Amino acid sequence: METEAIPTTRLILLPLLVEHAEEMAEVLSDPDLHTFIGGAPSSPEALRSRYERLVAGSPDPTVSWCNWVIQLRDQGHLAGTVQATVTATADDHGSGHGHGHGYGTEYGHGCVAEIAWVVGTPWQRRGIASEAARGLVSWLETQPVQAVIAHIHPDHHASAAVATAAGLVPTSHRHEGETRWQRTTRRVSSP
């Protein structure tokens, strides 16, 4: 699955490039951004190395790594990232095992996109994450995606609000202490 620029009202989601690492290291430099996801801010060098791996793509042919930076249209500055890990479901390959991604036949024919987002602290509380997530989900609905999911810590109320704005709803599924949020796309799957 190839990424492309996704325009929204105030933003442009630009396909991730290694060259974004230096600016993104500054955008993501607040340690508070890691409260729920763990880890610590990355140096520009570490982020460049990570972006090289992401841009190269998944070594698993049933998985697509789709990554974008969030650019503010009016200022041209980067403000965060959105991503979708798109995985072919078991029915697409007849294995019945979900290729180790835990989706099995739960979603039927098509792909499952697990999405995530992060917006730098200076740009939070402006609806940027919600607008970016809505743009990403809208784009995913034009792809062979059966369901969109996100895993959100139950105490991360801001991310829950973003997921709600993108049309996802919480489920009873838990993974590593996080709640699975889900949206079934309108795309009709074909056998």
PDB file of C-alpha atoms in Angstrom:
ATOM      1  CA  MET A   1       0.000   0.000   0.000  1.00  0.00           C
ATOM      2  CA  GLU A   2       1.507   3.308  -1.078  1.00  0.00           C
ATOM      3  CA  THR A   3       1.081   6.451   1.006  1.00  0.00           C
ATOM      4  CA  GLU A   4       0.156   9.748  -0.577  1.00  0.00           C
ATOM      5  CA  ALA A   5      -0.410  13.282   0.668  1.00  0.00           C
ATOM      6  CA  ILE A   6      -3.739  13.645   2.453  1.00  0.00           C
ATOM      7  CA  PRO A   7      -5.130  17.187   2.590  1.00  0.00           C
ATOM      8  CA  THR A   8      -7.581  18.271   5.293  1.00  0.00           C
ATOM      9  CA  THR A   9      -8.989  21.700   6.077  1.00  0.00           C
ATOM     10  CA  ARG A  10      -5.995  22.962   8.083  1.00  0.00           C
ATOM     11  CA  LEU A  11      -3.423  20.230   7.529  1.00  0.00           C
ATOM     12  CA  ILE A  12      -1.547  18.215   4.966  1.00  0.00           C
ATOM     13  CA  LEU A  13      -0.523  14.702   5.966  1.00  0.00           C
ATOM     14  CA  LEU A  14       2.760  14.242   4.114  1.00  0.00           C
ATOM     15  CA  PRO A  15       4.277  10.801   3.542  1.00  0.00           C
ATOM     16  CA  LEU A  16       7.143  10.347   5.982  1.00  0.00           C
ATOM     17  CA  LEU A  17      10.642  11.053   4.679  1.00  0.00           C
ATOM     18  CA  VAL A  18      13.952  10.477   6.449  1.00  0.00           C
ATOM     19  CA  GLU A  19      14.565  14.211   6.029  1.00  0.00           C
ATOM     20  CA  HIS A  20      11.711  14.945   8.470  1.00  0.00           C
ATOM     21  CA  ALA A  21      13.727  13.519  11.388  1.00  0.00           C
ATOM     22  CA  GLU A  22      15.452  16.693  12.544  1.00  0.00           C
ATOM     23  CA  GLU A  23      12.297  18.834  12.703  1.00  0.00           C
ATOM     24  CA  MET A  24      10.274  15.958  14.170  1.00  0.00           C
ATOM     25  CA  ALA A  25      12.858  15.397  16.938  1.00  0.00           C
ATOM     26  CA  GLU A  26      12.084  18.935  18.105  1.00  0.00           C
ATOM     27  CA  VAL A  27       8.304  18.484  17.688  1.00  0.00           C
ATOM     28  CA  LEU A  28       8.389  15.288  19.786  1.00  0.00           C
ATOM     29  CA  SER A  29      10.955  16.481  22.356  1.00  0.00           C
ATOM     30  CA  ASP A  30       8.565  16.852  25.326  1.00  0.00           C
ATOM     31  CA  PRO A  31       9.006  13.890  27.734  1.00  0.00           C
ATOM     32  CA  ASP A  32       5.309  14.214  28.697  1.00  0.00           C
ATOM     33  CA  LEU A  33       4.390  12.847  25.245  1.00  0.00           C
ATOM     34  CA  HIS A  34       5.670   9.460  26.460  1.00  0.00           C
ATOM     35  CA  THR A  35       3.488   9.220  29.578  1.00  0.00           C
ATOM     36  CA  PHE A  36       1.157   6.609  28.079  1.00  0.00           C
ATOM     37  CA  ILE A  37       3.310   5.126  25.315  1.00  0.00           C
ATOM     38  CA  GLY A  38       6.559   4.751  27.238  1.00  0.00           C
ATOM     39  CA  GLY A  39      10.065   5.549  26.171  1.00  0.00           C
ATOM     40  CA  ALA A  40      11.719   8.924  25.933  1.00  0.00           C
ATOM     41  CA  PRO A  41      12.220  11.577  23.244  1.00  0.00           C
ATOM     42  CA  SER A  42      14.570  10.515  20.453  1.00  0.00           C
ATOM     43  CA  SER A  43      17.590  12.429  19.269  1.00  0.00           C
ATOM     44  CA  PRO A  44      17.555  13.576  15.625  1.00  0.00           C
ATOM     45  CA  GLU A  45      20.061  10.785  14.838  1.00  0.00           C
ATOM     46  CA  ALA A  46      17.943   8.074  16.494  1.00  0.00           C
ATOM     47  CA  LEU A  47      14.801   9.366  14.803  1.00  0.00           C
ATOM     48  CA  ARG A  48      16.595   9.418  11.426  1.00  0.00           C
ATOM     49  CA  SER A  49      17.571   5.776  11.916  1.00  0.00           C
ATOM     50  CA  ARG A  50      13.982   4.872  12.867  1.00  0.00           C
ATOM     51  CA  TYR A  51      12.583   6.765   9.877  1.00  0.00           C
ATOM     52  CA  GLU A  52      15.013   4.944   7.565  1.00  0.00           C
ATOM     53  CA  ARG A  53      13.533   1.636   8.769  1.00  0.00           C
ATOM     54  CA  LEU A  54       9.947   2.876   8.463  1.00  0.00           C
ATOM     55  CA  VAL A  55      10.446   4.311   4.977  1.00  0.00           C
ATOM     56  CA  ALA A  56      12.088   1.049   3.855  1.00  0.00           C
ATOM     57  CA  GLY A  57       8.857  -0.745   4.756  1.00  0.00           C
ATOM     58  CA  SER A  58       7.900  -3.894   6.565  1.00  0.00           C
ATOM     59  CA  PRO A  59       9.867  -7.049   5.783  1.00  0.00           C
ATOM     60  CA  ASP A  60       6.548  -8.935   6.057  1.00  0.00           C
ATOM     61  CA  PRO A  61       4.733  -8.806   2.694  1.00  0.00           C
ATOM     62  CA  THR A  62       1.352  -9.024   4.466  1.00  0.00           C
ATOM     63  CA  VAL A  63       2.062  -5.787   6.388  1.00  0.00           C
ATOM     64  CA  SER A  64       2.310  -2.203   5.110  1.00  0.00           C
ATOM     65  CA  TRP A  65       3.794   0.539   7.251  1.00  0.00           C
ATOM     66  CA  CYS A  66       2.082   3.794   6.304  1.00  0.00           C
ATOM     67  CA  ASN A  67       3.488   6.878   8.031  1.00  0.00           C
ATOM     68  CA  TRP A  68       2.842  10.590   7.639  1.00  0.00           C
ATOM     69  CA  VAL A  69       3.971  13.803   9.267  1.00  0.00           C
ATOM     70  CA  ILE A  70       1.319  16.381  10.066  1.00  0.00           C
ATOM     71  CA  GLN A  71       2.065  19.711   8.420  1.00  0.00           C
ATOM     72  CA  LEU A  72       0.158  22.883   9.286  1.00  0.00           C
ATOM     73  CA  ARG A  73      -1.014  24.384   6.002  1.00  0.00           C
ATOM     74  CA  ASP A  74      -0.868  28.019   7.134  1.00  0.00           C
ATOM     75  CA  GLN A  75       2.601  27.863   8.709  1.00  0.00           C
ATOM     76  CA  GLY A  76       4.334  24.994   6.927  1.00  0.00           C
ATOM     77  CA  HIS A  77       5.573  23.645  10.272  1.00  0.00           C
ATOM     78  CA  LEU A  78       5.380  19.989  11.220  1.00  0.00           C
ATOM     79  CA  ALA A  79       3.237  19.316  14.302  1.00  0.00           C
ATOM     80  CA  GLY A  80       3.140  15.526  14.728  1.00  0.00           C
ATOM     81  CA  THR A  81       2.650  12.176  13.043  1.00  0.00           C
ATOM     82  CA  VAL A  82      -0.058   9.697  12.133  1.00  0.00           C
ATOM     83  CA  GLN A  83       0.506   6.111  11.150  1.00  0.00           C
ATOM     84  CA  ALA A  84      -1.340   3.041   9.997  1.00  0.00           C
ATOM     85  CA  THR A  85       0.020  -0.475  10.135  1.00  0.00           C
ATOM     86  CA  VAL A  86      -2.092  -2.290   7.572  1.00  0.00           C
ATOM     87  CA  THR A  87      -2.216  -6.063   7.910  1.00  0.00           C
ATOM     88  CA  ALA A  88      -3.830  -8.571   5.583  1.00  0.00           C
ATOM     89  CA  THR A  89      -6.358 -10.695   7.480  1.00  0.00           C
ATOM     90  CA  ALA A  90      -6.171 -14.469   7.480  1.00  0.00           C
ATOM     91  CA  ASP A  91      -8.906 -14.835   4.875  1.00  0.00           C
ATOM     92  CA  ASP A  92      -6.751 -12.995   2.353  1.00  0.00           C
ATOM     93  CA  HIS A  93      -4.161 -15.771   2.468  1.00  0.00           C
ATOM     94  CA  GLY A  94      -6.194 -18.739   3.655  1.00  0.00           C
ATOM     95  CA  SER A  95      -4.015 -19.520   6.672  1.00  0.00           C
ATOM     96  CA  GLY A  96      -6.648 -18.926   9.332  1.00  0.00           C
ATOM     97  CA  HIS A  97      -3.911 -17.745  11.688  1.00  0.00           C
ATOM     98  CA  GLY A  98      -3.846 -14.000  11.064  1.00  0.00           C
ATOM     99  CA  HIS A  99      -0.099 -14.139  10.314  1.00  0.00           C
ATOM    100  CA  GLY A 100       0.753 -13.634  13.977  1.00  0.00           C
ATOM    101  CA  HIS A 101      -0.995 -10.281  14.172  1.00  0.00           C
ATOM    102  CA  GLY A 102      -3.874 -11.553  16.271  1.00  0.00           C
ATOM    103  CA  TYR A 103      -6.697 -10.726  13.864  1.00  0.00           C
ATOM    104  CA  GLY A 104      -7.405 -14.241  12.541  1.00  0.00           C
ATOM    105  CA  THR A 105     -10.710 -14.351  10.717  1.00  0.00           C
ATOM    106  CA  GLU A 106     -12.301 -11.792  13.034  1.00  0.00           C
ATOM    107  CA  TYR A 107     -12.487  -9.150  10.281  1.00  0.00           C
ATOM    108  CA  GLY A 108     -13.082 -11.387   7.271  1.00  0.00           C
ATOM    109  CA  HIS A 109     -11.710 -10.534   3.833  1.00  0.00           C
ATOM    110  CA  GLY A 110      -9.645  -7.373   3.511  1.00  0.00           C
ATOM    111  CA  CYS A 111      -7.108  -5.667   5.719  1.00  0.00           C
ATOM    112  CA  VAL A 112      -7.028  -4.272   9.229  1.00  0.00           C
ATOM    113  CA  ALA A 113      -5.388  -0.894   9.794  1.00  0.00           C
ATOM    114  CA  GLU A 114      -4.065  -0.170  13.266  1.00  0.00           C
ATOM    115  CA  ILE A 115      -3.663   3.569  13.596  1.00  0.00           C
ATOM    116  CA  ALA A 116      -1.826   5.848  15.999  1.00  0.00           C
ATOM    117  CA  TRP A 117      -1.104   9.553  16.290  1.00  0.00           C
ATOM    118  CA  VAL A 118       1.016  11.964  18.262  1.00  0.00           C
ATOM    119  CA  VAL A 119       0.964  15.759  18.199  1.00  0.00           C
ATOM    120  CA  GLY A 120       3.710  17.887  19.728  1.00  0.00           C
ATOM    121  CA  THR A 121       2.833  19.651  22.962  1.00  0.00           C
ATOM    122  CA  PRO A 122       2.798  23.214  21.510  1.00  0.00           C
ATOM    123  CA  TRP A 123       0.082  22.160  19.015  1.00  0.00           C
ATOM    124  CA  GLN A 124      -2.166  20.203  21.368  1.00  0.00           C
ATOM    125  CA  ARG A 125      -5.717  21.253  22.337  1.00  0.00           C
ATOM    126  CA  ARG A 126      -6.342  22.727  18.867  1.00  0.00           C
ATOM    127  CA  GLY A 127      -8.112  19.758  17.267  1.00  0.00           C
ATOM    128  CA  ILE A 128      -5.075  18.909  15.144  1.00  0.00           C
ATOM    129  CA  ALA A 129      -4.893  15.251  16.195  1.00  0.00           C
ATOM    130  CA  SER A 130      -8.640  14.803  15.600  1.00  0.00           C
ATOM    131  CA  GLU A 131      -8.479  16.419  12.166  1.00  0.00           C
ATOM    132  CA  ALA A 132      -5.424  14.347  11.215  1.00  0.00           C
ATOM    133  CA  ALA A 133      -7.017  11.092  12.451  1.00  0.00           C
ATOM    134  CA  ARG A 134     -10.249  11.838  10.552  1.00  0.00           C
ATOM    135  CA  GLY A 135      -8.223  12.514   7.397  1.00  0.00           C
ATOM    136  CA  LEU A 136      -6.288   9.274   7.851  1.00  0.00           C
ATOM    137  CA  VAL A 137      -9.439   7.202   8.432  1.00  0.00           C
ATOM    138  CA  SER A 138     -11.107   8.776   5.390  1.00  0.00           C
ATOM    139  CA  TRP A 139      -8.089   7.843   3.264  1.00  0.00           C
ATOM    140  CA  LEU A 140      -8.063   4.297   4.672  1.00  0.00           C
ATOM    141  CA  GLU A 141     -11.690   3.917   3.618  1.00  0.00           C
ATOM    142  CA  THR A 142     -10.534   4.307  -0.001  1.00  0.00           C
ATOM    143  CA  GLN A 143      -8.142   1.383   0.491  1.00  0.00           C
ATOM    144  CA  PRO A 144      -8.915  -2.355   0.858  1.00  0.00           C
ATOM    145  CA  VAL A 145      -9.352  -1.950   4.613  1.00  0.00           C
ATOM    146  CA  GLN A 146     -12.128  -3.786   6.429  1.00  0.00           C
ATOM    147  CA  ALA A 147     -11.558  -2.299   9.898  1.00  0.00           C
ATOM    148  CA  VAL A 148      -9.605   0.504  11.549  1.00  0.00           C
ATOM    149  CA  ILE A 149      -8.427  -0.032  15.108  1.00  0.00           C
ATOM    150  CA  ALA A 150      -6.424   1.851  17.721  1.00  0.00           C
ATOM    151  CA  HIS A 151      -5.176   0.750  21.129  1.00  0.00           C
ATOM    152  CA  ILE A 152      -5.586   3.456  23.764  1.00  0.00           C
ATOM    153  CA  HIS A 153      -4.681   3.514  27.455  1.00  0.00           C
ATOM    154  CA  PRO A 154      -7.912   3.785  29.468  1.00  0.00           C
ATOM    155  CA  ASP A 155      -6.632   6.915  31.252  1.00  0.00           C
ATOM    156  CA  HIS A 156      -5.607   8.715  28.053  1.00  0.00           C
ATOM    157  CA  HIS A 157      -8.733  10.842  27.672  1.00  0.00           C
ATOM    158  CA  ALA A 158      -7.280  13.051  24.927  1.00  0.00           C
ATOM    159  CA  SER A 159      -6.575  10.030  22.688  1.00  0.00           C
ATOM    160  CA  ALA A 160     -10.027   8.634  23.450  1.00  0.00           C
ATOM    161  CA  ALA A 161     -11.491  11.938  22.223  1.00  0.00           C
ATOM    162  CA  VAL A 162      -9.402  11.727  19.033  1.00  0.00           C
ATOM    163  CA  ALA A 163     -10.544   8.151  18.402  1.00  0.00           C
ATOM    164  CA  THR A 164     -14.174   9.191  18.937  1.00  0.00           C
ATOM    165  CA  ALA A 165     -13.752  12.095  16.500  1.00  0.00           C
ATOM    166  CA  ALA A 166     -12.390   9.622  13.920  1.00  0.00           C
ATOM    167  CA  GLY A 167     -15.459   7.412  14.317  1.00  0.00           C
ATOM    168  CA  LEU A 168     -13.888   4.642  16.394  1.00  0.00           C
ATOM    169  CA  VAL A 169     -15.719   3.142  19.377  1.00  0.00           C
ATOM    170  CA  PRO A 170     -14.254   1.292  22.369  1.00  0.00           C
ATOM    171  CA  THR A 171     -14.589  -2.482  22.481  1.00  0.00           C
ATOM    172  CA  SER A 172     -14.229  -5.019  25.281  1.00  0.00           C
ATOM    173  CA  HIS A 173     -10.871  -6.221  23.851  1.00  0.00           C
ATOM    174  CA  ARG A 174      -7.765  -5.404  25.893  1.00  0.00           C
ATOM    175  CA  HIS A 175      -4.151  -5.622  24.776  1.00  0.00           C
ATOM    176  CA  GLU A 176      -1.239  -4.888  27.118  1.00  0.00           C
ATOM    177  CA  GLY A 177      -3.518  -2.817  29.345  1.00  0.00           C
ATOM    178  CA  GLU A 178      -4.964  -0.774  26.492  1.00  0.00           C
ATOM    179  CA  THR A 179      -8.498  -0.762  25.130  1.00  0.00           C
ATOM    180  CA  ARG A 180      -9.070  -1.621  21.474  1.00  0.00           C
ATOM    181  CA  TRP A 181     -11.096   1.034  19.676  1.00  0.00           C
ATOM    182  CA  GLN A 182     -12.578   0.043  16.327  1.00  0.00           C
ATOM    183  CA  ARG A 183     -14.385   1.280  13.255  1.00  0.00           C
ATOM    184  CA  THR A 184     -15.647  -1.022  10.559  1.00  0.00           C
ATOM    185  CA  THR A 185     -15.231   0.669   7.222  1.00  0.00           C
ATOM    186  CA  ARG A 186     -18.067   1.129   4.775  1.00  0.00           C
ATOM    187  CA  ARG A 187     -16.139  -0.754   2.105  1.00  0.00           C
ATOM    188  CA  VAL A 188     -17.991  -3.890   1.059  1.00  0.00           C
ATOM    189  CA  SER A 189     -15.692  -6.880   1.031  1.00  0.00           C
ATOM    190  CA  SER A 190     -15.782  -9.322  -1.819  1.00  0.00           C
ATOM    191  CA  PRO A 191     -15.247 -13.069  -1.349  1.00  0.00           C
TER     192      PRO A 191
END
